Amino acid sequence: MRPTVHDIAERAGVSLATVDRVLNDRPGVRGVTRAKVEGAIAELGYVRDVAAANLAKSRVYPLAFILPEGDNPFMRGLEDEVRRAGVHSMVERTQLSVVTVPAFDGRALAREIDGAIERAVAGIAAVAVDAPEVLAAIGRAREAGIPFVTLVSDLANSGRDHFIGVDNIAAGRTAGSLMGRFLGERPGPVAVLAGSMRVRDHGERLEGFLAAMSAMPVSRAILPVLEGQDDPELSFGLIAKCLADVPDLAGIYSLGAGNRGLVKALAAAGAARNLCVIAHEVTDETRAALEGGLVDAVLNQDAGHEVRSAIRVLRAKADGLPVIAAQERIRLEIFIKDNLPSEPGADDTPGAAGN
Amino acid sequence: MRPTVHDIAERAGVSLATVDRVLNDRPGVRGVTRAKVEGAIAELGYVRDVAAANLAKSRVYPLAFILPEGDNPFMRGLEDEVRRAGVHSMVERTQLSVVTVPAFDGRALAREIDGAIERAVAGIAAVAVDAPEVLAAIGRAREAGIPFVTLVSDLANSGRDHFIGVDNIAAGRTAGSLMGRFLGERPGPVAVLAGSMRVRDHGERLEGFLAAMSAMPVSRAILPVLEGQDDPELSFGLIAKCLADVPDLAGIYSLGAGNRGLVKALAAAGAARNLCVIAHEVTDETRAALEGGLVDAVLNQDAGHEVRSAIRVLRAKADGLPVIAAQERIRLEIFIKDNLPSEPGADDTPGAAGN
DNA sequence: CTGTTAGCGCATTCAC
DNA sequence: GTGAATGCGCTAACAG
């Protein structure tokens, strides 16, 4: 049997309450007493039973997720994952709420952050927009002692506690590397479809992509970036025009969320245009395109992992516990037709302890 | 506040004990009473607090992991992950033990399985070897009511409760697909290095690989499979000879654990031989080879995920709970130089619930 | 068949 | 400063 607070109390010759004070380093313990208790803790190799502790606390942690609204499938997937996590969340004494705000709207995001602060949540996770209002709001959250994590798109200089998402520069490099290898000696320029260069993650992906492409043995022209605002119509138009204008186009890298328009344009062009296409995020559209051969590879960040990581990090911060960085790193997944997981399907489900 | 057993008891007009009996469907409850309780449970939308339940049970689950011994880096990594999980295991009231047996030795494995049965463990996870003794031993475990999962390599007809590992046919297909695309029009045959065709996973990978290669637009010769018994020396010799004998060799698929020998041979051959090389499992060697450009892609199954999944499944079976299949699916990861995670690094850490 | 009682390991009043 | 008592949500004897 592993040691409990009782064992410590006995061994140190004090009461439970005192042991508890030392464990949670609360005031009201003499130095000598504290030392005795700490000695006992060390000798017995005590580790707190988190489950029991939480049970006793019966504290509940309301966490707020703020996501961009609209039909961006990845974001909707993230939202689904939050709700899914919500089902199991009571087990972990967390209470998840999701609010959506207009995409790319710094002011709206800031407003929601303030709203969450108002509601005295125990933590906030948000997809950051690069705007001064957001920086200020995050600052207010921090002043209020509310842990804040950025999700998917970071805002490093905001003082957020943690960023949960992939290394987007590496993601771009990976895309460039795969594109280069898949194309081989085949000639022709490559097009890049982005949402908006005003979002960090898109900019970083582009940066990595360009670096990897230029490091390839075969040098290749990269056409000016097409900004589709992650809008299906707009993206469709841009890609369709590009396909028409550039007959020898060899490949397309879609680094944003404009995949519905992209796929539509590709389908319209037909199989005659044998392009190498790489996109981001596994969604219904990209999955179908991958299976249908319209897209060659999809880079993905697992929304489920991200949500659960956000919850863990937020709870850890709320409890003043350390975050195991290695454990919270979100991997960049590569999918091709052959390793695509069959269903939407969830993933690990640590709750208390974890996969 | 979410409903508790007390609420159910009150609502159904019965005592806690009766509620508990219904919840854990134990005998000794009249049909009518049971119905009343179940009604209350449904109306209240009750969900059991697993943490509290485990606390009350204070039952401990000794789980046995049986792994092949030797210097197979992947297996040693698996072992590390079990030990790592062991640290957090007390939290989950599981007690992990690892024993190693000679690789490919069915009799030894069977003996250890019997040993675990003897020790009355609550569950067994083992890397299956395809031998009649093993089948029989698994049968005895099942008769003893001990849950059994196969790890990494399956034995579907054994009656094991669950298989935890990747779809190896899909893995082979993925390798073939990548190999085909990376090589493009480039001529030359491809070699395959396996451990032994007597192991299921190796056989399945080969099958998938051949299928994918033959589906490629460019048809390409596949040399007879080299069986290196996952032994560094032997593998080195086979690959070195192959490199010498086949001057126009275009690629190598290493589907087993003979990567140390493979890499050594590749290094010896020098950069002059510009081959496309695809291997399995991220280990120190394959990681270095990937970074050094000797290997182009590495397919991986996350040992940490597998171990945690095994623990979850075994515990669920031990408690007679259902297993959420989708959640326990192990993904096949693709790594190239650009998306290789920086460090060994763990992963999710569900304990109770999950990443 | 059903109810009472006593913990599991910990946190938290409220006295001393 | 320190200790005793109570309860979190659930399970498990042991009585009826």
XYZ file of C-alpha atoms (C1' of nucleotides) in Angstrom:
742
model
C 0.000 0.000 0.000
C 1.358 3.376 -0.858
C 1.617 5.966 1.882
C -1.248 8.295 2.688
C -1.562 11.490 4.627
C -2.271 9.410 7.694
C 1.074 7.695 7.430
C 2.797 11.030 7.139
C 0.913 12.416 10.100
C 1.776 9.441 12.233
C 5.384 9.380 11.220
C 5.793 13.107 11.798
C 3.778 13.041 14.969
C 1.344 15.680 13.814
C -2.256 15.837 12.695
C -3.795 15.487 9.262
C -4.508 19.169 9.102
C -0.884 20.044 9.563
C 0.200 17.597 6.936
C -2.303 19.122 4.603
C -0.981 22.594 5.317
C 2.502 21.518 4.448
C 1.432 19.614 1.361
C -0.384 22.598 -0.073
C 2.101 24.934 1.463
C -0.357 27.035 3.295
C 0.699 29.275 6.181
C 0.282 28.491 9.819
C 3.017 25.938 10.357
C 6.186 26.452 12.361
C 9.452 25.890 10.548
C 10.370 22.929 12.703
C 7.038 21.250 12.253
C 7.120 21.845 8.562
C 10.569 20.272 8.365
C 9.412 17.219 10.276
C 6.499 16.742 7.949
C 8.572 17.280 4.854
C 11.028 14.754 6.156
C 8.298 12.186 6.595
C 6.951 12.927 3.147
C 10.349 12.388 1.605
C 11.140 9.244 3.566
C 7.847 7.631 2.731
C 8.017 8.714 -0.867
C 4.527 10.065 -0.621
C 2.648 11.071 -3.738
C -0.700 12.720 -3.454
C -3.710 10.849 -4.766
C -5.041 13.427 -7.177
C -8.347 11.685 -7.618
C -9.041 11.684 -3.909
C -7.899 15.264 -3.630
C -10.253 16.373 -6.336
C -13.034 14.421 -4.782
C -12.513 16.131 -1.479
C -12.232 19.550 -3.052
C -15.306 18.972 -5.127
C -14.219 22.138 -6.812
C -15.409 22.658 -10.331
C -13.391 24.318 -13.058
C -15.373 26.304 -15.606
C -13.226 26.620 -18.727
C -14.096 28.819 -21.675
C -13.223 28.028 -25.272
C -13.468 30.884 -27.734
C -13.439 29.812 -31.365
C -13.973 31.569 -34.689
C -17.441 31.096 -36.103
C -18.291 30.379 -39.726
C -18.113 27.228 -41.775
C -14.421 26.541 -41.390
C -14.640 22.754 -41.015
C -11.567 22.478 -38.869
C -12.921 24.978 -36.397
C -16.261 23.242 -36.328
C -14.388 20.026 -35.693
C -12.606 21.657 -32.803
C -15.943 22.752 -31.435
C -17.239 19.217 -31.701
C -14.252 17.982 -29.793
C -14.871 20.455 -27.029
C -18.431 19.263 -26.724
C -17.261 15.689 -26.815
C -14.763 16.403 -24.079
C -17.573 18.093 -22.202
C -19.328 14.793 -21.855
C -16.439 13.343 -19.942
C -15.609 16.600 -18.314
C -17.767 16.206 -15.285
C -15.609 13.271 -14.389
C -12.743 15.685 -14.179
C -14.736 18.358 -12.494
C -14.373 20.689 -15.399
C -17.214 22.524 -17.012
C -16.579 23.407 -20.619
C -18.260 26.191 -22.491
C -17.793 27.257 -26.085
C -18.510 30.619 -27.574
C -17.848 31.590 -31.147
C -16.869 34.979 -32.474
C -16.545 36.306 -36.015
C -13.296 35.060 -37.566
C -10.371 37.458 -37.749
C -12.241 39.951 -35.594
C -9.935 41.100 -32.830
C -12.467 43.310 -31.188
C -15.085 40.605 -30.945
C -12.554 38.176 -29.533
C -11.429 40.706 -26.943
C -15.018 41.240 -25.931
C -15.577 37.548 -25.360
C -12.389 37.273 -23.371
C -13.648 40.014 -21.119
C -16.934 38.215 -20.866
C -15.183 35.090 -19.682
C -13.226 37.082 -17.141
C -16.502 38.518 -15.953
C -17.949 35.068 -15.486
C -14.913 34.242 -13.383
C -13.951 31.191 -15.375
C -11.020 29.083 -14.237
C -9.285 29.246 -17.606
C -9.599 30.454 -21.182
C -8.545 28.853 -24.459
C -8.833 30.870 -27.634
C -7.731 30.863 -31.244
C -5.697 34.033 -31.221
C -6.161 36.882 -33.628
C -3.277 39.254 -34.032
C -4.787 42.508 -32.803
C -3.976 44.995 -30.048
C -7.382 44.581 -28.424
C -6.704 40.888 -28.012
C -3.322 41.515 -26.456
C -4.914 43.856 -23.974
C -7.693 41.421 -23.134
C -5.252 38.595 -22.554
C -3.367 40.941 -20.273
C -6.541 41.541 -18.288
C -7.168 37.828 -17.986
C -3.691 37.311 -16.651
C -4.117 40.145 -14.180
C -7.287 38.517 -12.993
C -5.225 35.409 -12.408
C -7.038 33.450 -15.097
C -4.864 31.023 -17.048
C -4.913 31.618 -20.796
C -3.839 29.347 -23.612
C -3.759 30.095 -27.312
C -5.110 27.398 -29.555
C -4.015 26.588 -33.123
C -2.785 30.114 -33.819
C -0.452 31.689 -31.331
C 0.234 35.158 -30.019
C 3.575 34.638 -28.372
C 4.073 38.168 -27.127
C 0.736 38.237 -25.368
C 1.891 36.651 -22.174
C -0.393 33.673 -22.704
C 0.540 30.760 -20.478
C 0.880 28.243 -23.231
C 0.390 27.668 -26.934
C -1.380 24.547 -28.048
C -0.939 23.728 -31.690
C 1.603 22.545 -34.181
C 4.879 24.141 -35.155
C 3.614 25.852 -38.269
C 6.999 26.580 -39.728
C 7.828 22.897 -39.555
C 4.438 22.162 -41.075
C 5.245 24.376 -44.027
C 8.649 22.758 -44.386
C 7.058 19.346 -44.372
C 4.625 20.374 -47.071
C 7.436 21.793 -49.161
C 9.541 18.724 -48.697
C 6.743 16.370 -49.713
C 5.791 18.553 -52.647
C 9.378 18.575 -53.856
C 9.729 14.839 -53.597
C 6.390 14.020 -55.115
C 7.089 16.281 -58.068
C 10.628 15.082 -58.587
C 11.980 16.259 -61.923
C 8.615 17.199 -63.242
C 8.655 20.809 -64.430
C 6.152 23.562 -63.746
C 5.426 26.154 -61.081
C 3.599 25.675 -57.801
C 0.727 27.763 -56.471
C -0.001 28.547 -52.846
C -3.506 29.125 -51.528
C -3.726 30.797 -48.137
C -6.521 32.258 -46.056
C -4.952 35.506 -45.085
C -1.371 36.477 -44.518
C -2.544 38.442 -41.514
C -2.833 35.284 -39.446
C 0.289 33.951 -37.828
C -0.085 30.307 -38.643
C -0.619 30.928 -42.323
C 2.400 33.180 -42.526
C 4.562 30.657 -40.745
C 3.474 27.811 -42.974
C 4.312 29.821 -46.037
C 7.709 30.640 -44.642
C 8.535 26.988 -44.013
C 7.187 25.937 -47.368
C 9.281 28.408 -49.286
C 12.380 27.435 -47.350
C 11.906 23.733 -48.060
C 11.137 24.281 -51.726
C 14.185 26.379 -52.247
C 16.307 23.716 -50.581
C 15.219 21.160 -53.157
C 17.660 19.980 -55.792
C 15.272 21.000 -58.557
C 14.531 24.698 -58.395
C 10.955 25.578 -59.053
C 8.907 28.732 -59.415
C 6.375 29.552 -56.696
C 3.529 31.707 -57.914
C 2.367 34.716 -55.878
C 0.277 33.647 -52.883
C -3.462 33.510 -53.446
C -5.428 34.776 -50.471
C -8.830 33.165 -50.353
C -9.869 34.394 -46.891
C -10.734 30.781 -46.124
C -13.849 31.407 -48.148
C -15.095 28.606 -50.434
C -16.320 30.870 -53.245
C -13.318 33.114 -53.284
C -10.911 30.203 -53.073
C -12.698 28.417 -55.862
C -12.416 31.445 -58.083
C -8.757 31.968 -57.386
C -7.814 28.366 -58.025
C -9.987 28.041 -61.102
C -8.410 31.117 -62.569
C -4.944 29.887 -61.717
C -5.616 26.545 -63.363
C -6.774 28.317 -66.470
C -3.938 30.811 -66.561
C -1.095 28.441 -65.802
C -1.323 25.412 -68.078
C 1.892 23.859 -66.814
C 1.014 24.220 -63.118
C 2.648 21.339 -61.275
C 1.287 21.635 -57.785
C -0.815 23.498 -55.237
C -0.182 23.961 -51.546
C -3.292 24.923 -49.652
C -2.130 26.117 -46.277
C -5.394 27.544 -44.993
C -8.969 26.431 -44.721
C -10.126 27.148 -48.249
C -10.222 23.508 -49.176
C -13.833 23.282 -50.184
C -13.273 25.794 -52.982
C -9.982 24.184 -53.870
C -11.448 20.734 -54.218
C -14.367 22.022 -56.237
C -11.997 23.713 -58.654
C -9.820 20.607 -58.882
C -12.816 18.428 -59.580
C -13.986 20.811 -62.250
C -10.595 20.725 -63.903
C -10.814 16.963 -64.055
C -8.211 14.268 -63.865
C -6.575 15.655 -66.955
C -4.719 18.090 -64.750
C -2.444 15.807 -62.865
C -1.258 18.090 -60.104
C 0.425 17.435 -56.809
C -1.858 18.909 -54.181
C -1.110 19.202 -50.493
C -3.587 20.636 -48.019
C -4.079 21.063 -44.292
C -6.476 19.445 -41.842
C -8.431 16.277 -42.362
C -12.061 17.247 -42.881
C -14.850 15.621 -44.829
C -13.726 17.472 -47.935
C -10.027 16.785 -47.730
C -10.678 13.194 -46.749
C -12.851 12.653 -49.784
C -10.358 14.445 -52.002
C -7.545 12.282 -50.674
C -9.528 9.137 -51.279
C -10.558 10.337 -54.703
C -7.015 11.147 -55.708
C -7.576 14.893 -56.071
C -5.285 15.611 -53.151
C -1.998 13.813 -52.539
C -1.313 14.542 -48.913
C -3.008 16.247 -46.004
C -1.156 17.612 -43.023
C -3.183 17.468 -39.873
C -3.305 18.569 -36.304
C -5.553 16.431 -34.169
C -8.341 18.605 -32.851
C -9.197 16.111 -30.139
C -5.667 16.110 -28.841
C -5.581 19.854 -28.857
C -8.755 20.219 -26.885
C -7.720 17.685 -24.280
C -4.296 19.239 -24.038
C -5.855 22.645 -23.521
C -7.993 21.270 -20.736
C -5.067 19.599 -19.032
C -2.893 22.660 -19.280
C -5.588 24.999 -18.081
C -6.368 22.780 -15.123
C -2.731 22.421 -14.257
C -2.275 26.170 -14.350
C -5.423 26.688 -12.334
C -4.076 24.358 -9.680
C -0.616 25.830 -9.872
C 0.786 22.548 -11.069
C 3.610 22.273 -13.575
C 2.908 21.421 -17.203
C 4.858 18.600 -18.762
C 5.789 20.282 -22.011
C 6.825 17.126 -23.833
C 3.477 15.632 -23.087
C 1.591 18.575 -24.464
C 3.378 18.884 -27.756
C 0.925 18.574 -30.625
C 2.280 16.510 -33.457
C 1.997 17.281 -37.106
C 0.403 14.284 -38.761
C 0.867 13.371 -42.393
C -1.928 11.576 -44.156
C -1.923 10.048 -47.588
C -4.601 7.886 -49.044
C -3.138 4.770 -47.462
C -2.928 5.726 -43.821
C -6.100 7.741 -43.530
C -7.995 6.604 -40.450
C -11.303 5.086 -41.450
C -13.728 7.170 -39.434
C -13.898 10.529 -37.735
C -13.104 8.665 -34.542
C -11.840 10.099 -31.333
C -8.523 9.301 -29.875
C -7.011 8.846 -26.528
C -9.098 9.628 -23.607
C -7.065 10.373 -20.658
C -9.364 11.680 -18.176
C -7.700 11.319 -15.020
C -4.560 9.700 -16.009
C -4.386 8.980 -19.558
C -3.606 7.284 -22.631
C -24.327 19.854 -9.115
C -24.560 16.619 -10.992
C -26.613 13.824 -9.496
C -25.084 11.326 -7.077
C -26.101 7.969 -5.781
C -27.887 9.740 -2.967
C -30.098 11.571 -5.390
C -30.964 8.341 -7.106
C -31.701 6.631 -3.819
C -33.955 9.440 -2.707
C -35.763 9.690 -5.988
C -36.289 5.956 -6.220
C -37.139 5.670 -2.557
C -34.512 3.041 -1.854
C -31.195 2.875 -0.070
C -27.684 3.458 -1.311
C -26.903 -0.203 -1.283
C -29.729 -0.988 -3.615
C -28.702 1.744 -5.971
C -25.212 0.359 -5.933
C -26.487 -3.113 -6.716
C -28.373 -1.831 -9.698
C -25.520 0.293 -10.895
C -23.109 -2.602 -10.859
C -25.838 -4.964 -11.781
C -25.334 -7.305 -8.946
C -28.024 -9.785 -7.945
C -30.410 -9.371 -5.075
C -32.786 -6.765 -6.395
C -36.378 -7.333 -7.313
C -37.408 -6.493 -10.838
C -39.735 -3.718 -9.741
C -37.167 -2.134 -7.498
C -34.560 -2.370 -10.182
C -36.871 -0.688 -12.632
C -37.583 2.134 -10.201
C -33.884 2.722 -9.700
C -33.126 2.543 -13.365
C -35.871 5.017 -13.992
C -34.394 7.425 -11.511
C -30.966 6.966 -13.025
C -32.274 7.755 -16.462
C -34.358 10.719 -15.374
C -31.514 12.255 -13.461
C -29.042 11.552 -16.212
C -26.728 10.066 -13.672
C -23.157 9.238 -14.600
C -20.950 7.463 -12.137
C -17.944 9.286 -10.771
C -15.246 6.850 -11.727
C -12.641 8.476 -9.564
C -14.765 8.173 -6.483
C -15.676 4.618 -7.365
C -12.060 3.605 -7.700
C -11.227 5.352 -4.486
C -13.889 3.421 -2.681
C -12.907 0.133 -4.250
C -9.267 0.699 -3.462
C -8.809 -2.351 -5.568
C -5.491 -2.724 -7.297
C -5.027 -4.169 -10.746
C -1.786 -6.038 -11.341
C -1.171 -6.101 -15.094
C 1.565 -8.135 -16.747
C 3.384 -7.084 -19.914
C 5.339 -9.795 -21.692
C 7.790 -8.471 -24.264
C 10.515 -10.023 -26.405
C 13.991 -9.533 -25.014
C 17.064 -8.598 -27.002
C 18.264 -5.299 -28.410
C 15.299 -4.574 -30.627
C 15.094 -0.833 -29.978
C 11.375 -0.631 -30.521
C 10.718 -3.313 -27.957
C 13.052 -1.647 -25.497
C 11.154 1.562 -26.137
C 7.917 -0.232 -25.385
C 9.417 -1.475 -22.161
C 10.442 2.047 -21.239
C 6.934 3.210 -21.855
C 5.532 0.553 -19.583
C 7.863 1.654 -16.828
C 6.973 5.247 -17.486
C 3.299 4.413 -17.277
C 4.073 2.549 -14.092
C 5.014 5.780 -12.415
C 1.568 7.178 -12.907
C -0.061 3.845 -12.488
C -0.590 4.006 -8.786
C -2.862 6.921 -9.469
C -4.990 4.544 -11.428
C -4.598 1.727 -9.021
C -2.811 -0.409 -11.539
C 0.411 -2.190 -10.849
C 2.465 -2.822 -13.940
C 5.051 -5.523 -14.301
C 7.229 -6.365 -17.280
C 8.874 -9.631 -18.073
C 10.894 -10.355 -21.176
C 11.195 -13.635 -23.016
C 13.431 -14.738 -25.878
C 12.122 -13.323 -29.149
C 10.195 -15.645 -31.444
C 10.147 -18.297 -28.747
C 6.595 -19.558 -28.421
C 7.342 -21.945 -25.616
C 9.004 -19.308 -23.472
C 6.147 -16.927 -24.056
C 3.610 -19.587 -23.124
C 5.524 -20.270 -19.934
C 5.426 -16.642 -18.922
C 1.750 -16.418 -19.674
C 1.176 -19.323 -17.344
C 3.326 -17.616 -14.773
C 1.167 -14.539 -14.947
C -1.964 -16.651 -14.599
C -0.359 -18.225 -11.553
C 0.260 -14.838 -10.007
C -3.399 -14.089 -10.536
C -2.825 -10.889 -12.442
C -5.790 -8.803 -13.528
C -4.714 -8.724 -17.149
C -1.984 -9.708 -19.605
C -0.540 -7.866 -22.590
C 1.926 -9.686 -24.820
C 3.602 -9.415 -28.179
C 2.210 -12.538 -29.753
C 4.293 -15.226 -31.350
C 2.557 -17.504 -33.775
C 2.900 -20.862 -32.047
C 0.482 -23.514 -30.790
C 1.821 -23.269 -27.226
C 0.932 -19.615 -27.170
C -2.563 -20.260 -28.421
C -3.063 -22.786 -25.672
C -1.697 -20.476 -22.994
C -3.941 -17.648 -24.088
C -6.810 -20.088 -23.873
C -5.879 -20.891 -20.288
C -5.725 -17.209 -19.413
C -9.188 -16.732 -20.822
C -10.501 -19.713 -18.927
C -9.058 -18.227 -15.777
C -11.048 -15.116 -16.576
C -7.948 -13.034 -17.155
C -8.243 -10.453 -19.926
C -5.607 -10.801 -22.619
C -4.506 -8.324 -25.267
C -2.008 -8.822 -28.038
C 0.437 -6.013 -28.573
C 2.087 -4.950 -31.857
C 1.777 -8.384 -33.414
C -1.587 -10.081 -33.316
C -2.890 -13.610 -33.062
C -6.448 -13.133 -34.131
C -7.567 -16.737 -33.806
C -6.356 -16.993 -30.227
C -9.443 -15.598 -28.603
C -7.512 -12.608 -27.256
C -9.806 -9.844 -26.109
C -8.232 -7.151 -28.189
C -5.339 -6.347 -30.491
C -3.387 -3.186 -29.875
C -1.216 -2.133 -32.761
C -1.379 -0.723 -36.242
C -3.024 -2.175 -39.304
C 0.075 -3.700 -40.786
C -1.360 -4.255 -44.232
C -2.173 -0.567 -44.423
C 1.307 0.179 -43.149
C 2.816 -1.801 -45.984
C 0.552 -0.099 -48.469
C 1.594 3.268 -47.161
C 5.247 2.375 -47.505
C 4.701 1.173 -51.035
C 2.761 4.240 -51.937
C 5.410 6.581 -50.605
C 8.183 4.573 -52.213
C 6.432 4.731 -55.543
C 5.880 8.450 -55.367
C 9.324 9.282 -54.115
C 10.913 7.252 -56.888
C 8.647 8.559 -59.601
C 9.992 7.660 -63.048
C 13.366 6.698 -61.733
C 14.270 3.178 -62.860
C 15.690 0.336 -60.833
C 14.461 -2.449 -58.569
C 13.526 -2.226 -54.903
C 14.740 -4.466 -52.091
C 12.808 -5.520 -49.011
C 14.454 -6.273 -45.693
C 12.330 -8.158 -43.195
C 12.962 -9.815 -39.868
C 11.247 -13.078 -40.479
C 8.308 -14.019 -42.608
C 7.137 -16.181 -39.753
C 5.863 -13.189 -37.852
C 2.437 -11.898 -38.705
C 3.153 -8.209 -38.807
C 6.090 -8.604 -41.156
C 4.115 -10.756 -43.500
C 1.247 -8.314 -43.548
C 3.482 -5.351 -44.231
C 5.030 -7.126 -47.159
C 1.638 -7.955 -48.530
C 0.508 -4.343 -48.400
C 3.753 -3.087 -49.845
C 3.627 -5.375 -52.836
C 0.025 -4.452 -53.482
C 0.753 -0.742 -53.443
C 3.847 -1.051 -55.594
C 2.054 -3.039 -58.208
C -0.699 -0.443 -58.292
C 1.789 2.259 -59.226
C 1.786 3.680 -62.750
C 5.447 2.773 -63.171
C 5.962 -0.940 -62.803
C 9.033 -1.883 -60.875
C 10.863 -5.053 -59.918
C 10.862 -6.123 -56.277
C 13.824 -8.268 -55.326
C 13.337 -11.434 -53.248
C 12.773 -10.590 -49.575
C 15.867 -10.513 -47.401
C 15.278 -12.029 -43.973
C 17.624 -10.508 -41.437
C 16.012 -11.986 -38.318
C 16.014 -8.452 -36.917
C 19.688 -9.017 -36.268
C 22.082 -6.103 -36.890
C 24.981 -8.192 -38.230
C 22.899 -10.356 -40.458
C 20.913 -7.421 -41.777
C 24.073 -5.492 -42.458
C 25.496 -8.363 -44.447
C 22.377 -8.845 -46.499
C 22.019 -5.175 -47.364
C 25.716 -4.703 -48.070
C 25.642 -7.633 -50.436
C 22.514 -6.377 -52.103
C 24.038 -2.949 -52.610
C 27.068 -4.541 -54.185
C 25.132 -6.957 -56.361
C 22.487 -4.573 -57.617
C 24.134 -1.411 -58.910
C 20.900 0.134 -60.108
C 18.999 -0.490 -56.865
C 16.461 2.294 -56.469
C 15.076 1.741 -53.011
C 14.897 -0.335 -49.867
C 11.906 -1.033 -47.651
C 12.890 -2.200 -44.212
C 9.769 -3.578 -42.652
C 11.293 -5.170 -39.571
C 13.667 -4.164 -36.819
C 16.940 -4.686 -38.633
C 17.546 -0.987 -38.999
C 20.860 -0.781 -37.244
C 22.451 -3.077 -39.801
C 20.626 -1.341 -42.604
C 21.837 2.087 -41.622
C 25.367 0.875 -41.164
C 25.361 -0.576 -44.643
C 23.858 2.567 -46.098
C 26.438 4.722 -44.393
C 29.200 2.493 -45.685
C 27.855 2.771 -49.199
C 28.014 6.533 -48.905
C 25.909 9.260 -50.404
C 26.914 8.120 -53.853
C 24.092 5.593 -53.684
C 21.097 7.797 -53.772
C 18.404 5.365 -52.716
C 14.896 5.851 -51.460
C 14.792 4.139 -48.080
C 11.713 3.620 -45.946
C 11.862 1.962 -42.549
C 9.647 1.278 -39.547
C 9.635 2.681 -36.022
C 11.332 5.836 -34.846
C 14.348 4.814 -32.770
C 17.668 6.497 -32.153
C 19.044 4.889 -35.283
C 16.212 5.632 -37.637
C 15.903 9.133 -36.267
C 19.556 9.824 -36.927
C 19.329 8.251 -40.353
C 16.321 10.367 -41.182
C 18.080 13.505 -40.054
C 21.220 12.503 -41.897
C 19.370 11.849 -45.116
C 20.138 8.129 -45.229
C 16.496 7.279 -44.756
C 13.627 9.087 -46.461
C 10.656 8.162 -44.359
C 9.930 6.214 -41.206
C 6.562 4.708 -40.412
C 5.860 4.593 -36.733
C 3.501 3.272 -34.149
C 3.597 5.217 -30.918
C 4.775 2.920 -28.174
C 3.460 5.214 -25.483
C -0.005 5.190 -26.970
C 0.066 1.459 -27.272
C 1.030 0.907 -23.688
C -1.598 3.278 -22.367
C -4.195 1.787 -24.640
C -3.315 -1.682 -23.407
C -3.730 -0.531 -19.834
C -7.081 1.072 -20.522
C -8.394 -1.931 -22.393
C -7.196 -4.390 -19.798
C -8.732 -2.374 -16.996
C -11.968 -2.011 -18.856
C -12.123 -5.732 -19.468
C -11.215 -6.445 -15.874
C -14.082 -4.256 -14.749
C -16.389 -5.671 -17.365
C -16.702 -2.280 -19.005
C -17.040 -1.795 -22.746
C -14.053 -0.706 -24.818
C -14.509 2.243 -27.114
C -12.884 0.814 -30.209
C -12.471 4.101 -32.028
C -10.612 5.484 -29.096
C -8.194 2.611 -28.980
C -7.208 2.564 -32.597
C -3.464 2.992 -32.964
C -2.557 5.260 -35.810
C 0.189 4.729 -38.295
C 2.398 7.784 -38.212
C 4.542 8.945 -41.085
C 7.740 10.786 -40.317
C 10.046 12.523 -42.697
C 12.944 14.714 -41.751
C 10.718 17.751 -41.419
C 8.073 16.566 -39.010
C 10.221 14.462 -36.747
C 9.424 15.345 -33.138
C 12.459 16.842 -31.468
C 12.898 14.553 -28.509
C 11.950 11.081 -27.371
C 9.103 12.770 -25.527
C 6.008 11.171 -24.153
C 2.567 11.955 -25.332
C -0.828 12.192 -23.942
C -1.368 11.221 -20.428
C -4.836 10.306 -19.850
C -4.895 8.685 -16.613
C -8.423 8.462 -15.994
C -9.777 10.013 -19.072
C -7.522 10.962 -21.810
C -5.504 13.085 -24.077
C -34.332 -8.932 -1.006
C -33.068 -4.361 1.246
C -31.022 -0.970 4.476
C -27.065 0.720 7.816
C -22.626 1.655 8.519
C -18.049 2.420 7.787
C -14.366 3.752 5.243
C -11.123 4.945 0.478
C -7.413 9.528 0.585
C -7.786 14.036 0.975
C -9.389 19.092 2.064
C -11.613 22.020 5.041
C -14.234 24.213 8.557
C -14.020 25.201 13.382
C -12.362 24.690 17.857
C -8.348 24.538 21.067
C 0.152 27.091 15.499
C -2.222 22.755 15.692
C -5.811 19.169 16.012
C -10.535 16.890 15.663
C -14.351 16.281 13.015
C -16.948 16.137 8.816
C -17.844 15.172 4.000
C -16.734 14.415 -1.343
C -19.236 10.067 -4.275
C -18.971 5.512 -4.141
C -18.322 0.504 -2.579
C -18.468 -3.197 0.642
C -19.261 -5.734 4.561
C -22.757 -6.740 7.679
C -27.260 -6.592 9.512
C -32.147 -7.015 9.073
